[in-house]
Short mmCIF file of C-alpha atoms in Angstrom, two decimals:
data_model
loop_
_atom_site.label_atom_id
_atom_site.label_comp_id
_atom_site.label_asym_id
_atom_site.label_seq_id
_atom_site.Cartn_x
_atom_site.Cartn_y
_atom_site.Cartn_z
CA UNK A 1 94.82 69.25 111.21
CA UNK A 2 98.19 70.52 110.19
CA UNK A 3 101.25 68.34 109.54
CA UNK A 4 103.68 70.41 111.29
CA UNK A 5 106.56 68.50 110.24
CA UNK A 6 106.31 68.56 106.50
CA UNK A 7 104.67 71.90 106.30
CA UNK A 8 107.26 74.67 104.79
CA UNK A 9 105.60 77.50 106.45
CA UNK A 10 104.45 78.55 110.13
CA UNK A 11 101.49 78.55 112.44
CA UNK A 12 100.52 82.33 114.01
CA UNK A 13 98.70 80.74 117.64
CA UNK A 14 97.69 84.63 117.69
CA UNK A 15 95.91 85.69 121.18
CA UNK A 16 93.14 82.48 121.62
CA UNK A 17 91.69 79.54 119.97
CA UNK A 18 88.35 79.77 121.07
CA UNK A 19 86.31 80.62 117.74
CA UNK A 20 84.21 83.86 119.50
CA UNK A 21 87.39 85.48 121.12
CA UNK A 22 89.19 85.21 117.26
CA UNK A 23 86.22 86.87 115.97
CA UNK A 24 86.02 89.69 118.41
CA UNK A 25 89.97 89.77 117.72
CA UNK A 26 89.41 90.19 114.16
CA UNK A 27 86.54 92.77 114.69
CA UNK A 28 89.17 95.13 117.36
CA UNK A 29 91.95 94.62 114.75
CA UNK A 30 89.44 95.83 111.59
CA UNK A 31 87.99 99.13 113.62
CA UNK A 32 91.52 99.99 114.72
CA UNK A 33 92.92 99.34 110.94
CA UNK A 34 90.30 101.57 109.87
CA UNK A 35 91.50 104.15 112.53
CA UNK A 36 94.58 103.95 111.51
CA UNK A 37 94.65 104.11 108.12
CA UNK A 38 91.80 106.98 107.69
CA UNK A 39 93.68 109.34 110.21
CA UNK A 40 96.76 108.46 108.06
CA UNK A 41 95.95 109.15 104.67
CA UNK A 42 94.14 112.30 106.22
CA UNK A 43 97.22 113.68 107.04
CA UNK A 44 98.46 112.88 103.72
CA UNK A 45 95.96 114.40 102.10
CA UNK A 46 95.78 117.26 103.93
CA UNK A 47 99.76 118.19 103.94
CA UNK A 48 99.87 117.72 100.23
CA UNK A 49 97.11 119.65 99.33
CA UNK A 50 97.75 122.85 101.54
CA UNK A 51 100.42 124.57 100.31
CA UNK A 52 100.76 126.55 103.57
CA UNK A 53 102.25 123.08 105.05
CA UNK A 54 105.01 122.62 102.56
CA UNK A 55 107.49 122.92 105.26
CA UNK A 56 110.00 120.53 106.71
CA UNK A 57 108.29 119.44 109.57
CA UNK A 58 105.12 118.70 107.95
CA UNK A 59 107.27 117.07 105.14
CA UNK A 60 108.51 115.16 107.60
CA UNK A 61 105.28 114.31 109.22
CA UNK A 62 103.74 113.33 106.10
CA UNK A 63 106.79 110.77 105.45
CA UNK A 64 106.04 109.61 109.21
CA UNK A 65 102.38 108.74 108.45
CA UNK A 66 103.22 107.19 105.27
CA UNK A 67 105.43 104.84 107.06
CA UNK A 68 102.98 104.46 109.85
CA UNK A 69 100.27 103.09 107.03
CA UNK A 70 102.30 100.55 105.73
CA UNK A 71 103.44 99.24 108.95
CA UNK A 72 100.49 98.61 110.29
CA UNK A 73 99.74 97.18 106.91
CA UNK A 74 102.38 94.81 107.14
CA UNK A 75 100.86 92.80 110.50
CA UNK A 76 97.31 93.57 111.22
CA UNK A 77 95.39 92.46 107.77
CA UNK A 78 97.08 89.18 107.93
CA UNK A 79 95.90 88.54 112.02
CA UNK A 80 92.40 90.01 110.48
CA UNK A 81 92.11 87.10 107.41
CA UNK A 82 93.71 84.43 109.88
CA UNK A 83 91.12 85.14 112.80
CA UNK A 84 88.35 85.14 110.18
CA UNK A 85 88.73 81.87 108.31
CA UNK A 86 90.24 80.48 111.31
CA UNK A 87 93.67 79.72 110.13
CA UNK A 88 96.89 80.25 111.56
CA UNK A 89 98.74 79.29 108.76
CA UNK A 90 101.69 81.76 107.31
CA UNK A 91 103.59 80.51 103.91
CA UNK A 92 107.00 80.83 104.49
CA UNK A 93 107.57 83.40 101.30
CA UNK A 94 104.84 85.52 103.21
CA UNK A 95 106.80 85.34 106.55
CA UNK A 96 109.97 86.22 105.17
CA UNK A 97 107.96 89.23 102.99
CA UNK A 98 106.35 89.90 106.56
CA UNK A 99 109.48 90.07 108.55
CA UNK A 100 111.29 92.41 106.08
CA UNK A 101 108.79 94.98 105.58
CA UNK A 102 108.51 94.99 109.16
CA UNK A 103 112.07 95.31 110.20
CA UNK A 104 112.23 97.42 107.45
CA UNK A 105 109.51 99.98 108.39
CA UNK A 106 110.35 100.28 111.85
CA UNK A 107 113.97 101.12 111.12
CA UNK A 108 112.86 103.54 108.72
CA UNK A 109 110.04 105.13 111.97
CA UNK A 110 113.03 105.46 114.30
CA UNK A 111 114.89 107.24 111.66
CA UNK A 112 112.51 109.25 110.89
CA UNK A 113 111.65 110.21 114.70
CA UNK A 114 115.58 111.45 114.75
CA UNK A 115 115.49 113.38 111.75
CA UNK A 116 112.04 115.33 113.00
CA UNK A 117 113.50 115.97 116.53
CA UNK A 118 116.63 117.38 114.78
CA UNK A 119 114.54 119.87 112.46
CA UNK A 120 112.98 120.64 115.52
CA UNK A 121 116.15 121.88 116.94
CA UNK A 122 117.27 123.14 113.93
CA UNK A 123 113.66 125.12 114.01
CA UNK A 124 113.93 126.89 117.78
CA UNK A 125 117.72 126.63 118.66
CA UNK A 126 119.40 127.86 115.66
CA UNK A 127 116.49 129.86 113.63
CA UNK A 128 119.01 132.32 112.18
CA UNK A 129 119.96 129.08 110.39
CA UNK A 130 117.12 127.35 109.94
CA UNK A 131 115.95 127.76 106.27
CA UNK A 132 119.61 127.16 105.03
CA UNK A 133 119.73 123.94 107.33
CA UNK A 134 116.80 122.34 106.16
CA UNK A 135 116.66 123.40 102.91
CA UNK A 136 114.37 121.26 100.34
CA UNK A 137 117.50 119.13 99.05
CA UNK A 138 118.80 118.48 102.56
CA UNK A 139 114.94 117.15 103.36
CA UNK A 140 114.63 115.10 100.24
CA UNK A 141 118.12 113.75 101.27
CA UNK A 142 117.27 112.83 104.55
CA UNK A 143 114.34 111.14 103.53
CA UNK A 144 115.69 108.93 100.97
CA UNK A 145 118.57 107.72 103.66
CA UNK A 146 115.67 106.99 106.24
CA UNK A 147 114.11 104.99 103.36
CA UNK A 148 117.44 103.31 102.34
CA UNK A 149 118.59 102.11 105.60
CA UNK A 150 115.09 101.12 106.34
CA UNK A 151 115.34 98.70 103.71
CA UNK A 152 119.19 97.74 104.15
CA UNK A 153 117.79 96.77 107.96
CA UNK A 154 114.99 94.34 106.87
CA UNK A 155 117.12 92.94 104.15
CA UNK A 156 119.87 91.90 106.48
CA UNK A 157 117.50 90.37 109.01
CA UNK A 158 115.55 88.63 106.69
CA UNK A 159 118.47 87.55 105.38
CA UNK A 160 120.10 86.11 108.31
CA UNK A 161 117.00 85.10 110.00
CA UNK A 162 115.83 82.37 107.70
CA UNK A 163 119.20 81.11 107.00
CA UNK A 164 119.16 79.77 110.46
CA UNK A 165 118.11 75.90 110.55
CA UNK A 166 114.99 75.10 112.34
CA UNK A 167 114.84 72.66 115.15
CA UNK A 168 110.93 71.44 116.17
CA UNK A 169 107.41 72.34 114.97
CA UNK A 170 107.04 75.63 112.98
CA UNK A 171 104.75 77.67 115.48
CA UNK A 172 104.76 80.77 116.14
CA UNK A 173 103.51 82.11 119.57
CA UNK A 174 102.65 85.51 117.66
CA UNK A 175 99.99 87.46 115.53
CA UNK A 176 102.78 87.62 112.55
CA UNK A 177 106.24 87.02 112.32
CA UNK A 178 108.30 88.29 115.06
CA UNK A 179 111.91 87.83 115.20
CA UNK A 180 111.86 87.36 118.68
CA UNK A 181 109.46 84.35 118.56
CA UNK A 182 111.32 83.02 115.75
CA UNK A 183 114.55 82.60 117.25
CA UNK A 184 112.57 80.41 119.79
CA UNK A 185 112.80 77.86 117.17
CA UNK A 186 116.21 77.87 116.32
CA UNK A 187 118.55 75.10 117.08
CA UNK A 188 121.34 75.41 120.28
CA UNK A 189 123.54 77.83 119.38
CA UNK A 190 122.81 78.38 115.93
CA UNK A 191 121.19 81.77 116.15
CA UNK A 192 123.89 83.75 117.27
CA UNK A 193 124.22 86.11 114.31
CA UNK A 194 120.79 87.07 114.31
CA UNK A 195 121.45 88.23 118.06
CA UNK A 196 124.27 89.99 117.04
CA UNK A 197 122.56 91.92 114.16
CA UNK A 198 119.28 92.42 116.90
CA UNK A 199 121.94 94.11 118.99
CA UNK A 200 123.23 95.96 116.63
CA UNK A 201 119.91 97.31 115.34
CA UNK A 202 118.50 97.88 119.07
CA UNK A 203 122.11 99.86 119.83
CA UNK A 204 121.54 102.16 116.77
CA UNK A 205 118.27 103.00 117.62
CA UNK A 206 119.41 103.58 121.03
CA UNK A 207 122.18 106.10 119.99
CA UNK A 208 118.75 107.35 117.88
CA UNK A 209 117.11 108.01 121.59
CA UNK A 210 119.76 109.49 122.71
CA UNK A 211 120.18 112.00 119.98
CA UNK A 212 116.41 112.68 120.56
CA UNK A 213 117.04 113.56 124.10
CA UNK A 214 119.73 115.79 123.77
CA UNK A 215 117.65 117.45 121.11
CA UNK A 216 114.87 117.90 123.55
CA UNK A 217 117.30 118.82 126.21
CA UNK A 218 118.41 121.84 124.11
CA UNK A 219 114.53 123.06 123.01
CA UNK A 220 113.32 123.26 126.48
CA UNK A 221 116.57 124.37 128.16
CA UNK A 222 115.89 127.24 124.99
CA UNK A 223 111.94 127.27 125.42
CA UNK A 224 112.20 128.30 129.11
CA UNK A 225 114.04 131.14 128.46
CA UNK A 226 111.23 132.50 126.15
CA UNK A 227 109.43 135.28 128.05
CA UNK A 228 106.18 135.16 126.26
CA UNK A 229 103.99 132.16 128.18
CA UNK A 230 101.91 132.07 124.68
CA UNK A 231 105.30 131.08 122.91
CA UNK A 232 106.43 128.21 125.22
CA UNK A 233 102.81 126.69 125.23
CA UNK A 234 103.09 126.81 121.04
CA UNK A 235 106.80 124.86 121.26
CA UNK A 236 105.70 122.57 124.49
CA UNK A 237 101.90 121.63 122.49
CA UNK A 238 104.41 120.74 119.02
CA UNK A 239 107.15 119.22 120.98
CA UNK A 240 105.58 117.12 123.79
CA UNK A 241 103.70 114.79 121.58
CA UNK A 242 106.54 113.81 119.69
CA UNK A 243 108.51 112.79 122.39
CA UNK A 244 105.85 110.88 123.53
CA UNK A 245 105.67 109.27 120.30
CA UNK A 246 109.34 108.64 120.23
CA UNK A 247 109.42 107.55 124.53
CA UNK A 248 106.31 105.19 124.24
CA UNK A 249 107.91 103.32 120.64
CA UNK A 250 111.12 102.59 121.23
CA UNK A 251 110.81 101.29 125.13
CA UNK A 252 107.74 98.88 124.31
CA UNK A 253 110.19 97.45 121.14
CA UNK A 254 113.13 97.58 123.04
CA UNK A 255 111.92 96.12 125.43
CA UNK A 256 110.86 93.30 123.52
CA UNK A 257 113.75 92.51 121.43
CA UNK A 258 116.12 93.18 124.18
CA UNK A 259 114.49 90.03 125.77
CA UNK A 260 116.37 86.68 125.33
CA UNK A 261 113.81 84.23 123.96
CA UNK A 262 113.54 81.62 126.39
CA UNK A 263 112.93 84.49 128.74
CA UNK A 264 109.87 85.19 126.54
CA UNK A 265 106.28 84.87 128.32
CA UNK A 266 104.05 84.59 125.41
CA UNK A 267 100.93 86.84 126.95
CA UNK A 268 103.53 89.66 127.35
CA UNK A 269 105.39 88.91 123.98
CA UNK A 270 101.44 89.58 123.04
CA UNK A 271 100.99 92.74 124.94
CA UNK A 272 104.19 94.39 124.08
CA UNK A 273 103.82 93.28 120.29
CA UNK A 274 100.23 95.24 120.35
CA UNK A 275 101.90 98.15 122.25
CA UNK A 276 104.95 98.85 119.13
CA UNK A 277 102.71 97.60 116.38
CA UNK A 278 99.37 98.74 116.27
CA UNK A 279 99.00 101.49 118.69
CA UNK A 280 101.29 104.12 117.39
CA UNK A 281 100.31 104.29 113.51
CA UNK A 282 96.67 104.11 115.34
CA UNK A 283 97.85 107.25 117.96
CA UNK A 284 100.47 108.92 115.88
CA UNK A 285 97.39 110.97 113.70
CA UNK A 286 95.69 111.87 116.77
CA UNK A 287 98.69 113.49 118.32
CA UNK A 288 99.70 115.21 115.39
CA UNK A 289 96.73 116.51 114.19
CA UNK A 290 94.55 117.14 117.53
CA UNK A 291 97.09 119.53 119.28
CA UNK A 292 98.35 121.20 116.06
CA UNK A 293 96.46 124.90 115.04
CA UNK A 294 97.66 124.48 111.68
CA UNK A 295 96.47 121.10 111.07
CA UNK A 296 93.33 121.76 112.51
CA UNK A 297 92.82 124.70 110.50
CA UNK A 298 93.93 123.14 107.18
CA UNK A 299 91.37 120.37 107.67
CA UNK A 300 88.40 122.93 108.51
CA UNK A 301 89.46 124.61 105.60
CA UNK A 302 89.77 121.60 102.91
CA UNK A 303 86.23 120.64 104.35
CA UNK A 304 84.77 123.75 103.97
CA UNK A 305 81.80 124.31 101.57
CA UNK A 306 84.74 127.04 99.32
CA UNK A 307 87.24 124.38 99.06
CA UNK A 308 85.21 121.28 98.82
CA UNK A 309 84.95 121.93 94.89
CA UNK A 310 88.44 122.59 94.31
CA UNK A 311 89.76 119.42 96.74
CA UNK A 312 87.60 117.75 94.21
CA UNK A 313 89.01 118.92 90.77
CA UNK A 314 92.36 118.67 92.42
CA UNK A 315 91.93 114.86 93.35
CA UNK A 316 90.41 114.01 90.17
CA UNK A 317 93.51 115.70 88.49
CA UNK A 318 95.95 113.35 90.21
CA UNK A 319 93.85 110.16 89.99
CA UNK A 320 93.66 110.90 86.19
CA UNK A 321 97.99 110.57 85.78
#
C-alpha cells in the first residue's frame, strides 16, 4: 500500500485493477507502440533517403511523423511499465516532464497541421507562386516556429499547473498526466489560471481549425473547377486524409479539455484520452503513406533488390557520424 498523503508524486488508476485486464492493457498498448513507431520512422526513412521527396509537403510530413513518435512516446511506454509491474505510481519530476512534452508536442501537431494545409493551398491555389512561397528558408522557418511555440506551450502549462496547491489524495483517474484530471485535484478556486491558459491554448488551436477550413474551402472550391476527373481524384486522395487527420484530432482534444473537470466521467476522460493520444501517431502513417503514389513507390523502390545495397551503405554512413 501507498501512503497517499506523504507521497510527493501521483497514482495513474489507468483503465482497471484487475491484474489480467492490466496485462492485456499493456500487451494492446505494446503492439500499437510498435505500430506506431515502425510506420513512423518508415516515413522518416523513406523521405530522407529519396531525394525525389525533398519537397515541402513531404518536409512537412516528415516533421509531422517525427512529432507523432515522440508523442506517443511521451504517454504510452509509461502506461506499458505501470501495467506490467503493476504500479500506478508517477514521480512528480516525471509528471511534470510528462505533462510538458505532452502539451508541448501537441501544440507543436496542431501547428504543424496549419502550416501543411497552407502549403497545400499555396500548392493548388496559387501555383504560379508556389516555389517562391515555400521556398527552403520559408520551410525551415516555419518549422522551427512550430517547434518553438510547441515548447513555449508546455513550458507555460507546466509551469502554471504545478504551481497550483493540491487539496486531497494525489490520484490520477488517467493513463499519464492529463491536465484535465489534474485540475480535479486542485483546491476551490485556486486553478483559475490554468483555465485561463487551457482556454487560451484550445482558442488558438481553434483559430488553427479555422484557418484549415478556409484552406480547404479554397482547394476544393479550386479542385472542382479542374476538368480532368484524373486531376481532382490526385488533389481529393492527398487532401482528404489530412483533413481527416486534422477533423478527428482536434474535436476528440477539444473536446476533452473544453470539459470542466467536475463534469469529467472518468470512462470517457479514458476513451477520449485514447482517441487524441494514441490513435493518430498510430493512423497518421497509414493515411499518409497508403493513399500516396509517391510514397508507395519510394518504399517499393528503397526495398527493391537495386537499392537494398545502397539503403545499406547509406545508413551505415550516417550511423558512423
Amino acid at each position: 500500500m501507498v501512503n497517499l498523503t506523504s507521497m510527493s508524486g501521483f497514482l495513474l488508476m489507468g483503465f482497471s485493477d484487475e491484474r489480467k485486464l492490466q496485462i492485456l492493457h499493456a500487451l494492446l498498448f505494446l503492439v500499437t507502440y510498435l505500430l506506431a513507431l515502425t510506420g513512423n520512422l518508415l516515413i522518416i526513412t523513406i523521405i530522407t533517403l529519396d531525394r525525389r521527396l525533398h519537397s515541402p509537403m513531404y518536409y512537412f510530413l516528415k516533421h509531422l511523423s517525427l512529432l507523432d513518435l515522440c508523442f506517443i512516446s511521451v504517454t504510452v511506454p509509461q502506461s506499458i511499465a505501470n501495467s506490467l509491474m503493476g504500479n500506478s505510481y508517477i514521480s512528480l519530476v516525471q509528471c511534470i516532464l510528462q505533462v510538458f512534452f505532452f502539451i508541448a508536442l501537441a501544440s507543436s501537431e496542431v501547428a504543424i497541421l496549419t502550416v501543411m494545409s497552407y502549403d497545400r493551398y499555396a500548392a493548388i491555389c496559387q501555383p504560379l507562386h508556389y516555389e517562391t512561397i515555400m521556398d527552403p528558408r520559408a520551410c525551415r522557418h516555419a518549422v522551427i516556429a512550430v517547434w518553438i511555440a510547441g515548447g513555449l506551450s508546455g513550458l507555460m502549462h507546466a509551469a502554471i499547473n504545478f504551481s497550483i496547491p493540491l487539496c486531497g489524495k494525489r490520484v490520477i483517474h488517467q493513463f499519464f498526466c492529463d491536465v484535465p484530471q489534474m485540475l480535479k485535484l486542485a483546491c476551490s478556486y485556486e486553478f483559475i489560471n490554468e483555465i485561463a491558459l487551457a482556454a487560451f491554448t484550445t482558442s488558438t488551436a481553434f483559430i488553427c481549425l479555422i484557418s484549415i477550413v478556409l484552406s480547404y474551402i479554397r482547394i476544393f472550391s479550386t479542385v472542382l473547377r479542374i476538368p480532368s476527373a484524373k486531376g481532382r481524384t490526385k488533389v481529393f486522395s492527398t487532401c482528404l486524409p489530412h483533413l481527416f487527420v486534422v477533423t478527428f484530432f482536434l474535436s476528440a482534444a477539444g473536446f476533452e479539455f473544453l470539459r470542466l473537470p467536475s463534469d469529467s466521467s472518468s470512462t470517457m476522460d479514458l476513451v477520449f484520452s485514447v482517441f487524441y493520444t494514441v490513435i493518430p501517431p498510430t493512423l497518421n502513417p497509414v493515411i499518409y503513406s497508403l493513399r500516396n503514389d509517391a510514397m508507395k513507390a519510394a518504399l517499393r523502390k528503397m526495398l527493391s533488390k537495386e537499392e537494398l545495397p545502397q539503403r545499406k551503405m547509406c545508413l551505415k554512413a550516417m550511423f558512423k557520424l
